[in-house]
Coordinates of C-alpha atoms in Angstrom, one line a residue:
X10 CA 0.0 0.0 0.0
X11 CA 2.8 2.4 0.8
X12 CA 4.4 1.7 -2.5
X13 CA 1.1 2.5 -4.3
X14 CA 0.8 5.7 -2.3
X15 CA 4.2 6.9 -3.2
X16 CA 3.7 6.1 -6.9
X17 CA 0.5 8.1 -6.8
X18 CA 2.2 11.1 -5.2
X19 CA 5.1 11.1 -7.7
X20 CA 3.6 13.8 -10.1
X21 CA 4.7 17.3 -9.2
X22 CA 7.3 16.3 -6.6
X23 CA 11.0 16.9 -7.2
X24 CA 13.2 13.8 -7.3
X25 CA 15.1 14.4 -4.1
X26 CA 11.8 14.7 -2.2
X27 CA 10.4 11.5 -3.7
X28 CA 13.7 9.8 -2.8
X29 CA 13.4 10.9 0.8
X30 CA 9.7 10.1 0.9
X31 CA 10.6 6.5 -0.2
X32 CA 13.2 6.2 2.6
X33 CA 11.0 4.0 4.7
X34 CA 9.8 2.0 1.7
X35 CA 13.5 1.3 1.0
X36 CA 14.0 0.1 4.6
X37 CA 11.1 -2.4 4.2
X38 CA 12.9 -4.0 1.3
X39 CA 16.4 -4.0 2.8
X40 CA 18.2 -6.8 4.6
X41 CA 19.5 -4.1 6.9
X42 CA 16.0 -3.0 8.0
X43 CA 16.7 -3.5 11.8
X44 CA 19.9 -1.5 11.6
X45 CA 18.2 1.3 9.6
X46 CA 15.3 1.6 11.9
X47 CA 17.5 1.6 15.0
X48 CA 19.7 4.2 13.5
X49 CA 16.7 6.5 12.7
X50 CA 15.2 5.9 16.2
X51 CA 18.4 6.9 17.9
X52 CA 19.0 9.9 15.6
X53 CA 15.5 11.3 16.0
X54 CA 15.3 10.8 19.8
X55 CA 18.8 12.0 20.6
X56 CA 19.0 15.0 18.3
X57 CA 15.3 16.1 18.4
X58 CA 15.8 16.9 14.7
X59 CA 12.5 17.8 13.0
X60 CA 13.8 16.3 9.7
X61 CA 14.8 13.1 11.4
X62 CA 11.4 12.7 12.9
X63 CA 9.8 13.4 9.5
X64 CA 12.0 10.8 7.8
X65 CA 10.3 8.2 10.0
X66 CA 7.1 8.7 8.1
X67 CA 7.3 8.7 4.3
X68 CA 3.7 9.7 4.0
X69 CA 4.4 12.8 6.1
X70 CA 7.3 13.7 3.8
X71 CA 5.3 13.4 0.7
X72 CA 2.5 15.6 2.0
X73 CA 4.4 18.4 3.5
X74 CA 5.2 20.7 0.6
X75 CA 6.4 23.5 3.0
X76 CA 9.5 21.5 3.9
X77 CA 10.4 20.4 0.3
X78 CA 13.1 23.0 -0.1
X79 CA 14.6 22.1 3.3
X80 CA 14.6 18.4 2.4
X81 CA 16.3 19.0 -0.9
X82 CA 19.0 21.0 0.9
X83 CA 19.3 18.3 3.6
X84 CA 19.7 15.6 1.0
X85 CA 22.4 17.5 -0.8
X86 CA 24.3 18.2 2.4
X87 CA 23.9 14.7 3.7
X88 CA 25.3 13.3 0.4
X89 CA 28.4 15.3 0.9
X90 CA 28.8 14.7 4.7
X91 CA 27.8 11.1 4.8
X92 CA 25.7 11.6 8.0
X93 CA 24.6 8.0 8.5
X94 CA 26.8 5.0 9.3
X95 CA 25.4 1.6 9.6
X96 CA 26.4 -0.4 12.7
X97 CA 29.2 -3.1 12.4
X98 CA 31.2 -5.4 14.6
X99 CA 34.5 -5.3 12.8
X100 CA 37.6 -7.4 13.6
X101 CA 40.1 -5.4 15.8
X102 CA 42.9 -4.0 13.7
X103 CA 45.6 -6.0 15.5
X104 CA 43.7 -9.3 15.1
X105 CA 42.8 -9.2 11.4
X106 CA 45.5 -11.6 10.5
X107 CA 44.2 -14.2 13.0
X108 CA 40.5 -14.1 11.9
X109 CA 39.1 -17.4 10.5
X110 CA 35.7 -18.8 9.5
X111 CA 34.2 -20.7 12.4
X112 CA 34.6 -24.4 12.0
X113 CA 36.6 -24.0 8.7
X114 CA 39.9 -22.3 9.6
X115 CA 41.8 -23.6 6.6
X116 CA 39.5 -22.6 3.7
X117 CA 41.2 -19.2 2.9
X118 CA 44.4 -17.2 3.0
X119 CA 45.7 -13.8 2.3
X120 CA 47.4 -13.5 -1.1
X121 CA 51.0 -12.4 -1.5
X122 CA 52.9 -14.9 0.6
X123 CA 53.1 -18.7 0.7
X124 CA 50.4 -20.3 2.8
X125 CA 51.3 -23.5 4.7
X126 CA 47.7 -24.6 4.8
X127 CA 47.2 -24.0 1.0
X128 CA 50.5 -25.8 0.4
X129 CA 49.5 -28.8 2.4
X130 CA 46.2 -29.0 0.6
X131 CA 47.7 -28.7 -2.8
X132 CA 50.4 -31.3 -2.0
X133 CA 47.5 -33.6 -1.0
X134 CA 45.9 -33.1 -4.4
X135 CA 48.7 -35.0 -6.2
X136 CA 47.9 -38.1 -4.1
X137 CA 44.1 -37.7 -4.9
X138 CA 44.4 -37.3 -8.7
X139 CA 43.7 -40.1 -11.2
X140 CA 46.0 -40.8 -14.2
X141 CA 42.8 -40.9 -16.3
X142 CA 42.4 -37.2 -15.7
X143 CA 46.1 -36.3 -15.7
X144 CA 47.9 -39.0 -17.7
X145 CA 51.6 -39.2 -18.5
X146 CA 51.9 -37.8 -22.0
X147 CA 54.2 -39.0 -24.8
X148 CA 56.9 -36.6 -23.7
X149 CA 57.0 -38.4 -20.3
X150 CA 55.5 -35.5 -18.4
X151 CA 52.2 -35.1 -16.6
X152 CA 50.5 -32.0 -18.0
X153 CA 48.5 -29.8 -15.7
X154 CA 46.1 -27.2 -17.1
X155 CA 45.3 -24.1 -15.1
X156 CA 42.5 -21.8 -16.3
X157 CA 42.2 -18.3 -14.9
X158 CA 38.8 -16.5 -15.5
X159 CA 38.8 -12.7 -15.3
X160 CA 36.3 -10.2 -14.2
X161 CA 34.2 -8.3 -16.7
X162 CA 30.6 -8.3 -15.6
X163 CA 28.3 -9.0 -18.6
X164 CA 31.4 -9.5 -20.8
X165 CA 31.7 -12.9 -19.0
X166 CA 29.4 -14.1 -21.8
X167 CA 32.6 -14.2 -24.0
X168 CA 34.3 -16.5 -21.6
X169 CA 31.2 -18.7 -21.3
X170 CA 31.0 -19.1 -25.1
X171 CA 34.8 -19.6 -25.3
X172 CA 34.6 -22.6 -22.9
X173 CA 31.9 -24.1 -25.0
X174 CA 33.9 -23.6 -28.2
X175 CA 37.0 -25.0 -26.5
X176 CA 34.9 -28.1 -25.7
X177 CA 33.7 -28.3 -29.3
X178 CA 37.3 -28.1 -30.5
X179 CA 38.2 -31.3 -28.7
X180 CA 41.2 -29.6 -27.1
X181 CA 39.8 -28.7 -23.8
X182 CA 41.7 -30.4 -21.0
X183 CA 40.7 -31.4 -17.5
X184 CA 41.6 -28.5 -15.4
X185 CA 43.9 -29.1 -12.4
X186 CA 43.3 -25.5 -11.2
X187 CA 40.5 -23.1 -11.9
X188 CA 40.7 -19.5 -10.5
X189 CA 38.1 -16.8 -10.8
X190 CA 37.2 -13.3 -9.7
X191 CA 34.0 -11.3 -10.2
X192 CA 32.1 -12.7 -13.2
X193 CA 34.9 -15.3 -13.5
X194 CA 34.0 -16.5 -10.1
X195 CA 30.4 -17.1 -11.2
X196 CA 31.5 -19.4 -14.0
X197 CA 34.5 -21.0 -12.3
X198 CA 32.7 -23.8 -10.5
X199 CA 31.0 -24.9 -13.7
X200 CA 34.3 -24.7 -15.6
X201 CA 35.9 -27.0 -13.2
X202 CA 33.1 -29.6 -13.3
X203 CA 33.6 -29.9 -17.1
X204 CA 31.7 -29.7 -20.4
X205 CA 28.5 -31.2 -18.9
X206 CA 27.9 -27.9 -17.3
X207 CA 28.4 -25.8 -20.4
X208 CA 24.7 -25.4 -21.0
X209 CA 24.1 -24.1 -17.5
X210 CA 26.7 -21.4 -18.1
X211 CA 25.2 -20.5 -21.5
X212 CA 21.8 -20.2 -20.0
X213 CA 23.0 -17.8 -17.3
X214 CA 25.0 -15.5 -19.7
X215 CA 22.5 -15.3 -22.6
X216 CA 19.0 -15.1 -20.9
X217 CA 19.5 -12.7 -18.0
X218 CA 19.0 -8.9 -18.1
X219 CA 19.9 -6.3 -15.6
X220 CA 16.7 -6.8 -13.6
X221 CA 17.7 -10.4 -13.1
X222 CA 21.0 -9.3 -11.5
X223 CA 20.2 -6.2 -9.4
X224 CA 17.6 -3.7 -8.3
X225 CA 18.3 0.0 -8.2
X226 CA 17.6 1.7 -4.9
X227 CA 16.6 5.3 -4.2
X228 CA 19.8 7.3 -4.4
X229 CA 19.3 9.8 -1.6
X230 CA 18.4 7.3 1.1
X231 CA 21.4 5.3 0.2
X232 CA 23.6 8.4 0.4
X233 CA 22.1 9.2 3.8
X234 CA 22.6 5.8 5.4
X235 CA 23.3 3.1 2.8
X236 CA 26.1 1.1 1.4
X237 CA 25.3 0.7 -2.3
X238 CA 23.3 2.1 -5.2
X239 CA 21.7 -1.3 -6.0
X240 CA 20.5 -4.4 -4.3
X241 CA 21.9 -7.8 -5.5
X242 CA 19.0 -9.9 -4.2
X243 CA 18.2 -11.2 -7.7
X244 CA 21.8 -12.3 -8.3
X245 CA 21.9 -14.0 -4.9
X246 CA 18.7 -15.8 -5.9
X247 CA 20.3 -17.1 -9.1
X248 CA 23.3 -18.3 -7.1
X249 CA 21.0 -20.0 -4.6
X250 CA 19.1 -21.8 -7.4
X251 CA 22.3 -23.2 -8.9
X252 CA 24.4 -23.9 -5.8
X253 CA 22.7 -26.4 -3.6
X254 CA 23.9 -29.5 -1.6
X255 CA 24.0 -31.6 -4.8
X256 CA 26.1 -29.1 -6.6
X257 CA 28.5 -28.9 -3.6
X258 CA 28.8 -32.6 -3.6
X259 CA 29.9 -32.5 -7.3
X260 CA 32.5 -29.8 -6.4
X261 CA 33.7 -31.9 -3.4
X262 CA 34.0 -35.0 -5.7
X263 CA 36.2 -33.0 -8.1
X264 CA 38.3 -31.7 -5.2
X265 CA 38.8 -35.3 -4.0
X266 CA 40.0 -36.2 -7.5
X267 CA 42.8 -33.7 -7.2
X268 CA 41.3 -30.6 -8.8
X269 CA 41.4 -27.3 -7.1
X270 CA 39.0 -24.3 -7.3
X271 CA 40.0 -20.9 -6.0
X272 CA 38.0 -17.6 -5.9
X273 CA 39.1 -14.2 -4.9
X274 CA 37.5 -11.5 -2.8
X275 CA 38.8 -8.3 -1.2
X276 CA 38.6 -7.8 2.6
X277 CA 38.1 -4.0 2.7
X278 CA 39.0 -3.6 6.3
X279 CA 42.4 -5.3 5.9
X280 CA 42.8 -4.2 2.3
X281 CA 43.8 -7.7 1.4
X282 CA 43.1 -10.0 -1.5
X283 CA 41.6 -13.2 -0.1
X284 CA 41.9 -16.5 -1.9
X285 CA 39.2 -19.1 -1.0
X286 CA 39.7 -22.8 -1.4
X287 CA 36.2 -23.6 -2.6
X288 CA 36.6 -27.4 -2.9
X289 CA 37.6 -27.5 0.7
X290 CA 34.5 -25.6 1.6
X291 CA 32.4 -28.0 -0.5
X292 CA 34.0 -31.0 1.1
X293 CA 32.5 -30.0 4.4
X294 CA 29.1 -30.7 2.9
X295 CA 26.7 -29.2 5.5
X296 CA 24.3 -26.2 5.4
X297 CA 27.0 -23.9 6.6
X298 CA 29.2 -24.9 3.7
X299 CA 26.5 -24.3 1.2
X300 CA 25.8 -20.9 2.6
X301 CA 29.5 -19.9 2.7
X302 CA 30.1 -21.1 -0.9
X303 CA 27.2 -19.0 -2.1
X304 CA 28.4 -15.9 -0.1
X305 CA 31.9 -16.2 -1.5
X306 CA 30.5 -16.3 -5.1
X307 CA 28.3 -13.2 -4.3
X308 CA 31.1 -11.3 -2.6
X309 CA 33.5 -11.9 -5.5
X310 CA 30.9 -10.3 -7.8
X311 CA 29.9 -7.4 -5.6
X312 CA 31.3 -4.3 -7.3
X313 CA 31.7 -1.8 -4.4
X314 CA 29.4 1.3 -4.3
X315 CA 27.2 -0.2 -7.1
X316 CA 26.5 -3.4 -5.2
X317 CA 26.5 -4.0 -1.4
X318 CA 29.4 -5.7 0.3
X319 CA 29.0 -9.2 1.7
X320 CA 29.7 -9.8 5.3
X321 CA 31.4 -12.9 6.8
X322 CA 31.2 -13.9 10.4
X323 CA 34.7 -14.7 11.6
X324 CA 36.2 -15.8 14.8
X325 CA 39.1 -14.4 16.8
X326 CA 39.9 -15.8 20.2
X327 CA 36.5 -17.3 20.7
X328 CA 34.7 -14.1 19.8
X329 CA 32.6 -13.4 16.6
X330 CA 33.2 -10.4 14.4
X331 CA 32.3 -9.4 10.9
X332 CA 34.4 -8.8 7.8
X333 CA 33.3 -6.7 4.8
X334 CA 34.2 -8.2 1.5
X335 CA 33.8 -6.9 -2.1
X336 CA 34.5 -7.8 -5.7
X337 CA 37.9 -9.5 -6.1
X338 CA 38.5 -7.3 -9.2
X339 CA 39.2 -4.4 -6.8
X340 CA 42.6 -6.0 -6.2
X341 CA 43.2 -8.0 -9.4
X342 CA 41.2 -8.6 -12.6
X343 CA 42.5 -12.1 -12.9
X344 CA 44.9 -14.2 -10.7
X345 CA 47.2 -17.1 -11.0
X346 CA 47.4 -18.5 -7.5
X347 CA 47.9 -15.5 -5.4
X348 CA 51.5 -16.5 -4.6
X349 CA 50.2 -19.1 -2.1
X350 CA 52.1 -22.1 -3.4
X351 CA 54.3 -23.3 -6.3
X352 CA 53.0 -26.2 -8.3
X353 CA 56.6 -27.0 -9.6
X354 CA 58.0 -27.2 -6.1
X355 CA 55.1 -29.2 -4.6
X356 CA 55.0 -31.7 -7.5
X357 CA 58.7 -32.3 -7.0
X358 CA 58.1 -32.7 -3.3
X359 CA 55.4 -35.3 -4.1
X360 CA 57.9 -37.2 -6.1
X361 CA 55.9 -37.1 -9.4
X362 CA 58.8 -36.7 -11.7
X363 CA 58.7 -34.3 -14.7
X364 CA 55.5 -32.2 -14.9
X365 CA 54.4 -29.4 -17.2
X366 CA 51.9 -26.7 -16.3
X367 CA 50.1 -24.5 -18.7
X368 CA 48.3 -21.4 -17.6
X369 CA 45.3 -20.4 -19.7
X370 CA 43.9 -16.9 -19.1
X371 CA 40.4 -15.9 -20.5
X372 CA 40.1 -12.2 -20.3
X373 CA 36.5 -11.0 -20.4
X374 CA 37.2 -7.6 -21.8
X375 CA 39.3 -5.6 -24.2
X376 CA 42.8 -4.0 -23.8
X377 CA 43.1 -1.1 -26.3
X378 CA 42.0 2.4 -25.5
X379 CA 38.9 3.6 -27.3
X380 CA 38.9 7.3 -28.1
X381 CA 35.6 8.9 -27.3
X382 CA 34.4 12.4 -26.2
X383 CA 33.7 12.1 -22.5
X384 CA 30.4 13.8 -21.5
X385 CA 30.8 16.5 -18.9
X386 CA 28.7 14.6 -16.4
X387 CA 29.4 12.7 -13.2
X388 CA 28.3 9.5 -14.8
X389 CA 30.3 10.1 -18.0
X390 CA 33.5 11.0 -16.2
X391 CA 33.1 8.0 -13.8
X392 CA 32.4 5.6 -16.6
X393 CA 35.4 6.6 -18.7
X394 CA 37.7 6.7 -15.6
X395 CA 36.7 3.2 -14.6
X396 CA 37.2 1.9 -18.1
X397 CA 40.7 3.4 -18.3
X398 CA 41.7 2.1 -14.9
X399 CA 40.3 -1.4 -15.7
X400 CA 42.3 -1.7 -18.9
X401 CA 45.5 -0.6 -17.2
X402 CA 44.9 -3.0 -14.3
X403 CA 44.4 -6.1 -16.6
X404 CA 47.6 -5.3 -18.5
X405 CA 49.4 -5.3 -15.2
X406 CA 47.8 -8.5 -14.1
X407 CA 48.7 -10.3 -17.4
X408 CA 52.4 -9.2 -17.0
X409 CA 52.3 -10.4 -13.4
X410 CA 51.1 -13.8 -14.4
X411 CA 53.6 -13.9 -17.2
X412 CA 56.4 -13.3 -14.7
X413 CA 55.0 -16.0 -12.4
X414 CA 54.8 -18.6 -15.2
X415 CA 58.4 -17.8 -16.2
X416 CA 59.5 -18.5 -12.7
X417 CA 57.5 -21.7 -12.6
X418 CA 58.6 -22.9 -16.0
X419 CA 54.9 -23.0 -17.0
X420 CA 53.3 -22.3 -20.4
X421 CA 51.6 -18.9 -20.7
X422 CA 48.5 -18.6 -22.9
X423 CA 45.8 -15.9 -23.0
X424 CA 42.9 -14.6 -25.0
X425 CA 40.9 -11.4 -25.0
X426 CA 37.7 -10.1 -26.7
X427 CA 38.6 -9.0 -30.2
X428 CA 38.9 -5.2 -30.3
X429 CA 36.5 -4.7 -33.2
X430 CA 33.6 -6.0 -31.2
X431 CA 31.3 -3.2 -29.8
X432 CA 30.7 -4.0 -26.2
X433 CA 28.0 -1.3 -25.7
X434 CA 24.5 -2.6 -25.1
X435 CA 21.1 -1.1 -24.3
X436 CA 21.5 -1.9 -20.5
X437 CA 24.3 -3.1 -18.2
X438 CA 23.3 -6.7 -18.7
X439 CA 21.8 -6.7 -22.2
X440 CA 20.8 -10.3 -23.1
X441 CA 21.0 -9.5 -26.9
X442 CA 24.6 -8.1 -26.6
X443 CA 25.6 -10.9 -24.2
X444 CA 24.2 -13.6 -26.6
X445 CA 26.3 -12.0 -29.4
X446 CA 29.4 -12.1 -27.1
X447 CA 28.7 -15.7 -26.3
X448 CA 28.5 -16.6 -30.0
X449 CA 31.8 -14.7 -30.6
X450 CA 33.6 -16.6 -27.8
X451 CA 32.3 -19.8 -29.2
X452 CA 33.5 -19.1 -32.7
X453 CA 36.9 -17.9 -31.5
X454 CA 37.6 -21.2 -29.7
X455 CA 35.8 -23.9 -31.6
X456 CA 38.4 -24.3 -34.3
X457 CA 41.1 -24.5 -31.6
X458 CA 41.7 -21.5 -29.3
X459 CA 44.1 -18.8 -30.8
X460 CA 46.2 -18.3 -27.7
X461 CA 48.6 -15.4 -27.3
X462 CA 51.8 -16.6 -25.7
X463 CA 53.6 -13.4 -24.8
X464 CA 52.4 -10.6 -22.4
X465 CA 50.2 -7.7 -23.9
X466 CA 51.8 -5.9 -26.8
X467 CA 55.0 -8.0 -26.4
X468 CA 54.8 -9.3 -29.9
X469 CA 54.5 -5.7 -31.4
X470 CA 57.5 -4.5 -29.3
X471 CA 59.5 -7.6 -30.4
X472 CA 58.7 -7.0 -34.0
X473 CA 59.6 -3.3 -33.8
X474 CA 62.9 -4.1 -32.2
X475 CA 63.7 -6.7 -34.8
X476 CA 62.9 -4.2 -37.6
X477 CA 65.1 -1.5 -35.9
X478 CA 68.0 -3.9 -35.5
X479 CA 67.6 -4.9 -39.2
X480 CA 67.7 -1.3 -40.3
X481 CA 70.8 -0.6 -38.2
X482 CA 72.6 -3.6 -39.8
X483 CA 72.0 -2.3 -43.3

């Protein structure tokens, strides 16, 4: 009824007033309803603010034209000052490195330094694996394939189609390691489980529109006391529909056959990239494991500011706190293994004899700059800035992985969306554009993936140097 009332009152009211008038309606839809209402109660009772009391009744706001100008000014001021802070129970700063998931202390690690728990688990993977999955090849080596799936939002449709085309080519291997962040994290579990899940990935990336992924929230209430511009309830529902106990059992079975699945999120409090051992979570098999698996997938896809962060209950010294996690792409657009272990060193320790690792990177985006007049608007400037930062970041990530594979003696292969393809659609998640991207990825891979084997622009630099040396010799 309240929603109908607000819609009826829309004509004639300026947008900021409508947004404030819908403040309580937004609360009713939010998972943070208790925190919002407690915050409003304390503010209105402690400060005696007339505006605060008015905000507790959206109908009052909508029917008091005498305060409209005041409300607009308050909304603008609040958006600058950030007057509302939602309550939290964060980990104490000096204990962040000791926080763990209750009952599952070994399922994650901070990236950037070797992790004894991750090393032990990966060492165990060699004893678990079957020679049917990882046979000794004609060269006398066991070949291990590692696929790294990048972020890219709706552009993940390219990676989904590429995996299907790779299957069609007859060249797709069993993956020893699958890593994913953001949209890459959404498809990573299906990629690890193999071609039988290609259709599920296709369905997700070609039939969903923006409304199936997120719901926009009223901007001013979120600026007053919110944490995102949109709600990811629809995406959480899709994850829940696909990730159930049966699905986790399949992930656990793959884990026990020696495969490893890793996803990345960013702990904003610690400003650390966190690598999650998803197979180890799945192996637990209970309701807590199912919920944690889903939340990691959602967190890795939660673009900050646009989407709300995901909170994880963690334990330190017998006490429970919360951690705030966001999209793994905040730290890296694609990752190798976070520096947590060395496959070459651990395979030697396991006594396997000669092995060969090949890293395959699927970049769900483009690299080259696109000249375009930037609109003199907040949205236009933000969009162009994020695009430029994202392209610079993925180039750095590809060079970082190249350096890691050189150290490991591993093969380096990557692919990106052809630059001539126009990524712009009619909405953020445009099913027509995503279907075209899926088809493009499929066509690129089905004849045998055209992998690049040097870091970005390396081939053009090498060619230029060779031409220059040739000119000098003449």
